[in-house]
PDB file of C-alpha atoms in Angstrom:
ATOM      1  CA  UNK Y   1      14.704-135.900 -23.820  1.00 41.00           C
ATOM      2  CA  UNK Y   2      17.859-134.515 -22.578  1.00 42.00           C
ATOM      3  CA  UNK Y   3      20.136-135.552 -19.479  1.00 40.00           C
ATOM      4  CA  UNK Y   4      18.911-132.555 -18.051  1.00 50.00           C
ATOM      5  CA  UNK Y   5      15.107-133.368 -18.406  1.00 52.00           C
ATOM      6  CA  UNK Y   6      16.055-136.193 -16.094  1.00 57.00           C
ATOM      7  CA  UNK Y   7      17.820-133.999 -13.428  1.00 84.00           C
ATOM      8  CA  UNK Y   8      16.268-134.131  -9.574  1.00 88.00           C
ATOM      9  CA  UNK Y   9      15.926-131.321  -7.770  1.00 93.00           C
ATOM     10  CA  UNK Y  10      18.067-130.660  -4.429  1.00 94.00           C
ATOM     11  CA  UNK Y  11      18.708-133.151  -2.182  1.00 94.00           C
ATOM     12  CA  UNK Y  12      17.914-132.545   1.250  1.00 94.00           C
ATOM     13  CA  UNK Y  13      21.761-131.751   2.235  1.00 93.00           C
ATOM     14  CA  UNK Y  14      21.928-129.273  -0.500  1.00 95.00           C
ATOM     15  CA  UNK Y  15      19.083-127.052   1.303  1.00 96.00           C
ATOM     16  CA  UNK Y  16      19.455-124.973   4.013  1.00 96.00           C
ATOM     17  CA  UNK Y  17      16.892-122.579   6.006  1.00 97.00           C
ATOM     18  CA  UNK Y  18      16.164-119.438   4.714  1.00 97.00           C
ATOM     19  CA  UNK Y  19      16.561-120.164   1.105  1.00 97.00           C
ATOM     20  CA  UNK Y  20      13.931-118.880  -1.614  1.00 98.00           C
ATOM     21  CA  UNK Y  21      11.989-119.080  -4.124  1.00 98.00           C
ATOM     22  CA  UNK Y  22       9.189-116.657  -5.543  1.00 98.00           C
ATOM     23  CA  UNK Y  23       6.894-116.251  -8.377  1.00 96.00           C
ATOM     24  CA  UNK Y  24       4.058-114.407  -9.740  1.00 97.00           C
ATOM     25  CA  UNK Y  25       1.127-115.967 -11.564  1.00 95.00           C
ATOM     26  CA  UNK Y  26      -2.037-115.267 -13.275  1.00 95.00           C
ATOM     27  CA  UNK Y  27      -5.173-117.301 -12.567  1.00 92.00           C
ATOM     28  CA  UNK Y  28      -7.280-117.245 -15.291  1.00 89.00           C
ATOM     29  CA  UNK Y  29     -10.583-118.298 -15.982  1.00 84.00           C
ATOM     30  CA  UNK Y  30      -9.578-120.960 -18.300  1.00 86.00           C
ATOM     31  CA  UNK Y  31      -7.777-122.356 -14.466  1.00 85.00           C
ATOM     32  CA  UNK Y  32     -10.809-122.618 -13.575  1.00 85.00           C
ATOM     33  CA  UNK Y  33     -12.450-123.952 -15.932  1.00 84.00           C
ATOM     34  CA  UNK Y  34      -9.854-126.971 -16.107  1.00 85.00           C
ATOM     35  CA  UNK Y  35     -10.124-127.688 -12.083  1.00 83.00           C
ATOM     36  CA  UNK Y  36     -13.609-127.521 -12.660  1.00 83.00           C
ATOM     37  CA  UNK Y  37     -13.943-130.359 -15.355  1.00 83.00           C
ATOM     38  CA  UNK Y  38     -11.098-132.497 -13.778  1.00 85.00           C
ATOM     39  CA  UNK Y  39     -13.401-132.407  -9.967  1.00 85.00           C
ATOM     40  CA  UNK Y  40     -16.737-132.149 -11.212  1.00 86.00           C
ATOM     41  CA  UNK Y  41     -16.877-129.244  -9.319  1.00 84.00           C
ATOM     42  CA  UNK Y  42     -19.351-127.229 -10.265  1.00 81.00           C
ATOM     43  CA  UNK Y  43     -19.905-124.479  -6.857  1.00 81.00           C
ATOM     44  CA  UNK Y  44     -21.394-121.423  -8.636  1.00 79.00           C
ATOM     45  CA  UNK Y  45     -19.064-119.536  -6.815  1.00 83.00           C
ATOM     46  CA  UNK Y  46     -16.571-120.731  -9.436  1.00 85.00           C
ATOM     47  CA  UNK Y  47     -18.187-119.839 -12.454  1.00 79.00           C
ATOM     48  CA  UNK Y  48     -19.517-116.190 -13.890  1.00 68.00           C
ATOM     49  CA  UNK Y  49     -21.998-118.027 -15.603  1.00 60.00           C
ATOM     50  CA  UNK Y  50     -23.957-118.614 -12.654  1.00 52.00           C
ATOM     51  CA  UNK Y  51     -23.310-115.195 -10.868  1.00 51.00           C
ATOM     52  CA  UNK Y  52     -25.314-113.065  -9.580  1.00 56.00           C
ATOM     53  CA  UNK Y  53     -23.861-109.283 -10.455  1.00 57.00           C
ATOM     54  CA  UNK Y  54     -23.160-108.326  -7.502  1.00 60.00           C
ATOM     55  CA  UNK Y  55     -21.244-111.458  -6.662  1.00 64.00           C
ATOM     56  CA  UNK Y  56     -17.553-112.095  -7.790  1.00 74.00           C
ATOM     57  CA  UNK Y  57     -16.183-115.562  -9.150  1.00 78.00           C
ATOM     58  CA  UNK Y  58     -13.691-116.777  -6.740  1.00 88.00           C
ATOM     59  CA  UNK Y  59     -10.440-118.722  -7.621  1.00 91.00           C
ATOM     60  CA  UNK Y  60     -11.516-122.331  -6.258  1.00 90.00           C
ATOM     61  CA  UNK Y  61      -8.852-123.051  -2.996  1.00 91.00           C
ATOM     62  CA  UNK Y  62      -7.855-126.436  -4.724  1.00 88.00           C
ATOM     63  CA  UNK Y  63      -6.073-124.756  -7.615  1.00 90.00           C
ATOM     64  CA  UNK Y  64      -3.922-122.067  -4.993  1.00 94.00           C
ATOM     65  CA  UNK Y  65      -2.944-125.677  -3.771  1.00 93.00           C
ATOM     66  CA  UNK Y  66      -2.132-127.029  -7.346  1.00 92.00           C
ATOM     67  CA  UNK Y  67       0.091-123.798  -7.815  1.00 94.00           C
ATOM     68  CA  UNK Y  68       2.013-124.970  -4.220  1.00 96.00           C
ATOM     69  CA  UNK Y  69       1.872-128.088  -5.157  1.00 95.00           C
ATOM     70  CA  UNK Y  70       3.476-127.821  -8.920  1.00 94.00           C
ATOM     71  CA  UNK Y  71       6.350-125.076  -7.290  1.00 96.00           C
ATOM     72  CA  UNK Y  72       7.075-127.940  -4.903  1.00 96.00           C
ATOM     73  CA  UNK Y  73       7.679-130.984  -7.629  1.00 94.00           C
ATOM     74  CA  UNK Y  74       8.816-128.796 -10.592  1.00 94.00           C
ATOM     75  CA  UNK Y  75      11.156-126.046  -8.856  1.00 96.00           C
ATOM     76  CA  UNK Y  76      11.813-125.194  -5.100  1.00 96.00           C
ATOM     77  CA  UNK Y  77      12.872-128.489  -4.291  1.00 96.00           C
ATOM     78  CA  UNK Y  78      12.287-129.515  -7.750  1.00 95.00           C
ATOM     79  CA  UNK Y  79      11.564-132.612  -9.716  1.00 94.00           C
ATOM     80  CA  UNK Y  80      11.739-135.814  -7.174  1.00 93.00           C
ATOM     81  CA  UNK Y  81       9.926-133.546  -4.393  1.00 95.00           C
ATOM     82  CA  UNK Y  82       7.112-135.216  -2.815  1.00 94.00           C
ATOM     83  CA  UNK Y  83       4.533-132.660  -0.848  1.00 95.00           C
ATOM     84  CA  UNK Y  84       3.221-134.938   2.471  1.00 95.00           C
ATOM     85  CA  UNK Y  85       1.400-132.001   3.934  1.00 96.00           C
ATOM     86  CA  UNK Y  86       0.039-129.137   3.668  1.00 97.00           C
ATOM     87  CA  UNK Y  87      -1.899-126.496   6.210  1.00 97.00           C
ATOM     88  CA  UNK Y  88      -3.569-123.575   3.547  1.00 97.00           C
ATOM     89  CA  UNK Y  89      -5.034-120.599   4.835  1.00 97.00           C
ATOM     90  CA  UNK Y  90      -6.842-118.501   2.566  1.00 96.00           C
ATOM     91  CA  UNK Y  91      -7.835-114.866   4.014  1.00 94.00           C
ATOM     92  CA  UNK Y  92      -9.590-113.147   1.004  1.00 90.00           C
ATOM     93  CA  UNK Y  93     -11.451-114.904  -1.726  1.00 90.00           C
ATOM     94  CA  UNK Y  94      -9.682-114.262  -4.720  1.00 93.00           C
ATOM     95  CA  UNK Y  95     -11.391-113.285  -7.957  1.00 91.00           C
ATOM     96  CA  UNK Y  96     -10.485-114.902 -11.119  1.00 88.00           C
ATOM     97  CA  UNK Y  97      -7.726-113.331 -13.120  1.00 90.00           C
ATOM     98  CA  UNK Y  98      -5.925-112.102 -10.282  1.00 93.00           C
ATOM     99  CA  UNK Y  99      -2.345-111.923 -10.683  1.00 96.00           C
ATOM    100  CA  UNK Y 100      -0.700-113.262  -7.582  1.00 97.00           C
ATOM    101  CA  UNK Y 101       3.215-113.611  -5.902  1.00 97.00           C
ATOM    102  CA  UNK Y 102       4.387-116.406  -3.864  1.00 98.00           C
ATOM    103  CA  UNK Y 103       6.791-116.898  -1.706  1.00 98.00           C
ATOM    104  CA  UNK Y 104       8.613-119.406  -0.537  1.00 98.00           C
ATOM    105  CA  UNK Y 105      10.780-119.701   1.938  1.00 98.00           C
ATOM    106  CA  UNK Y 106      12.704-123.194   3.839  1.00 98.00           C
ATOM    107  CA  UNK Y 107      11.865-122.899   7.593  1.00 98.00           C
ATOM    108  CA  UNK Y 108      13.218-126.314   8.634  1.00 97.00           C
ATOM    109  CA  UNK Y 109      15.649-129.011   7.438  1.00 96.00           C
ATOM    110  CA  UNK Y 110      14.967-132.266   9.467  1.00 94.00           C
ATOM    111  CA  UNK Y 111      18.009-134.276   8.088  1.00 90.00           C
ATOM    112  CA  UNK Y 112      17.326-137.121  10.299  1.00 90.00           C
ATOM    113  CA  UNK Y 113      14.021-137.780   9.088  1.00 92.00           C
ATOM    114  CA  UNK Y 114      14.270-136.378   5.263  1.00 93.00           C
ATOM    115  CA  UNK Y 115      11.823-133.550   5.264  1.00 95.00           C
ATOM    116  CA  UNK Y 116      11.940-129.953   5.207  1.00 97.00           C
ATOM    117  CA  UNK Y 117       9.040-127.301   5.795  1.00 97.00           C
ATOM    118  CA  UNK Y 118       8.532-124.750   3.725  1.00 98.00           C
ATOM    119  CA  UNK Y 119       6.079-121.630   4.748  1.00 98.00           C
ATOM    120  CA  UNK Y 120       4.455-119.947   1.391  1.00 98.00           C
ATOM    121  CA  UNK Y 121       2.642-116.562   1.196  1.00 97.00           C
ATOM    122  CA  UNK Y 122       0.557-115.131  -1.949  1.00 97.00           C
ATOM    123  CA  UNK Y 123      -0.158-111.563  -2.235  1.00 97.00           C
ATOM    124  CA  UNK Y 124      -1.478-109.235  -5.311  1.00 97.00           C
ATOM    125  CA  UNK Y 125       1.666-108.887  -7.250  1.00 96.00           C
ATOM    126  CA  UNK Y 126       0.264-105.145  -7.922  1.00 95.00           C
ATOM    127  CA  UNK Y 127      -0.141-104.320  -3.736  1.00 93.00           C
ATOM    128  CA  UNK Y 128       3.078-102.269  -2.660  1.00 92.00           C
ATOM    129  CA  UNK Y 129       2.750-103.639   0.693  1.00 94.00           C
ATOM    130  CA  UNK Y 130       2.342-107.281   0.211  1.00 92.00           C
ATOM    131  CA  UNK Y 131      -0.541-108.021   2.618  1.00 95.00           C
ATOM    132  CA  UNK Y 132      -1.463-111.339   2.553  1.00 96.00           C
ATOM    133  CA  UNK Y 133      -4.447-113.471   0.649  1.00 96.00           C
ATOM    134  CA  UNK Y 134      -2.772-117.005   1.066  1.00 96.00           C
ATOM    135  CA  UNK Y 135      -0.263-118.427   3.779  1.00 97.00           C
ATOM    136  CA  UNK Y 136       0.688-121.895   4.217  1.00 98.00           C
ATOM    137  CA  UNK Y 137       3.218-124.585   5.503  1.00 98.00           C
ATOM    138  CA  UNK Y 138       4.216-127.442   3.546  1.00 98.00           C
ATOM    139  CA  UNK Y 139       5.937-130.693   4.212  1.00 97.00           C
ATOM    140  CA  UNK Y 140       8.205-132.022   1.571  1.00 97.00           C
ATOM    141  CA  UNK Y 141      10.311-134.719   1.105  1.00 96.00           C
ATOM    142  CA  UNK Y 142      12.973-133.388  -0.827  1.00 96.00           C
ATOM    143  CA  UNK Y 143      14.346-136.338  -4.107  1.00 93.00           C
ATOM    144  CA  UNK Y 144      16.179-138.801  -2.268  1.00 85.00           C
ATOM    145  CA  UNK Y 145      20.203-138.737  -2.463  1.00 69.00           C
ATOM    146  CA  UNK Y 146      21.880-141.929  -4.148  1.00 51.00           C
ATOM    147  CA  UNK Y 147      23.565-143.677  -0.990  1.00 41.00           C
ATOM    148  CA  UNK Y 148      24.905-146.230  -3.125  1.00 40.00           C
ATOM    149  CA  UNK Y 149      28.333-144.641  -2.794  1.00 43.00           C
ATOM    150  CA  UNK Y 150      28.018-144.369   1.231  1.00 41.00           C
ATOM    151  CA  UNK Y 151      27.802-147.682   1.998  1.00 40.00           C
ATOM    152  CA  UNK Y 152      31.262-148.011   2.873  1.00 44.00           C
ATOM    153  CA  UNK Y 153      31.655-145.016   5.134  1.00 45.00           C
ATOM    154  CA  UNK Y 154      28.314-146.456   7.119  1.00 45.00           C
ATOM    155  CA  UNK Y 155      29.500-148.207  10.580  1.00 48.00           C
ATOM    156  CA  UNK Y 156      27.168-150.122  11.259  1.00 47.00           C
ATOM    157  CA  UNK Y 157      28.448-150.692  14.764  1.00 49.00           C
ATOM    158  CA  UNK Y 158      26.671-147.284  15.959  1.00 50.00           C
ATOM    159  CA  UNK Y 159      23.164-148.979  15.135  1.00 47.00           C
ATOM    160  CA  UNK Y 160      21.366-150.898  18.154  1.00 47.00           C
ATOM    161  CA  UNK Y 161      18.797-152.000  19.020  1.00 44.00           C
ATOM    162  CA  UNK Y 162      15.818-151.069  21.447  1.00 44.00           C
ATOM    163  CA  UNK Y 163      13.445-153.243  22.408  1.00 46.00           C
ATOM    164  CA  UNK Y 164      10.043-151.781  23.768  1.00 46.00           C
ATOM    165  CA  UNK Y 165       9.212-151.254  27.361  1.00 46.00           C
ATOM    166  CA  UNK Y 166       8.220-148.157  29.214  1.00 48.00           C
ATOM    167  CA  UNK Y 167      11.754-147.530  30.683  1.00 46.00           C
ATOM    168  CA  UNK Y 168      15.477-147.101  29.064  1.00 44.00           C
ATOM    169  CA  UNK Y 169      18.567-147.659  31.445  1.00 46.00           C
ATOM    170  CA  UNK Y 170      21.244-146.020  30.878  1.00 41.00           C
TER     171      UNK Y 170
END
């Protein structure tokens, strides 16, 4: 393993809103066959097996999420990334072996508390006008910065403290 197998990915002062990140994947059959066997899933809506002909297999919603999910911890923040939320909304069921674009995009950097939100969409990577089958907003804690080094530079003189009550003075 290399030093740079062992990299994080950016700290939450090294992102800023409006960055990207995109990608296009391919859901195959065997993707659904692996979610299936790791949940004990077994909807027939999943599986051609069990279909009906006039009835398409349908890409089960909990792999879209693993796709978010892995984007989130491998690449866009990257490795260190923690996903604490996540609102999906899927408006087409999509068949298996669809091959499909996300994008992602920062939409808030909340320094103070150490999360950003990130808003995804998934279209057909073939469709020209990129309507959309998938939309969603995730929370993330980007990898935590080393604040070792900050210590010093901290005054800890601008800290108080409140005690509870329904009223401040000021």
């Amino acid at each position: 393993m290399t030093n740079q197998d062992n990299q994080l990915g950016k700290p939450i002062s090294a992102i800023q809103v409006g960055a990207t990140f995109s990608l296009t994947e391919t859901i195959k059959e065997r993707d659904v066959l692996l979610y299936m066997g790791v949940t004990d899933d077994s909807n027939p809506a999943y599986l051609k097996q069990t279909q009906d002909a006039e009835m398409k297999t349908v890409v089960p919603p909990i792999a879209l999420m693993g796709i978010l999910t892995r984007t989130v911890s491998m690449h866009f923040p990257g490795p260190g990334s923690r996903l604490i939320e996540m609102n999906l909304n899927i408006s087409d069921p999509i068949p298996h072996n669809s091959t499909l674009t996300f994008d992602f995009e920062i939409i808030r950097v909340e320094e103070l508390k150490q999360f950003v939100t990130i808003h995804a969409i998934g279209y057909y990577a073939d469709d020209p006008r990129h309507e959309r089958v998938l939309d969603a907003i995730l929370t993330v804690l980007p990898p935590e910065e080393n604040l070792d080094q900050l210590t010093d530079k901290i005054d800890a003189g601008v800290f108080q403290r409140i005690t509870g009550g329904d009223t401040f003075d000021y």
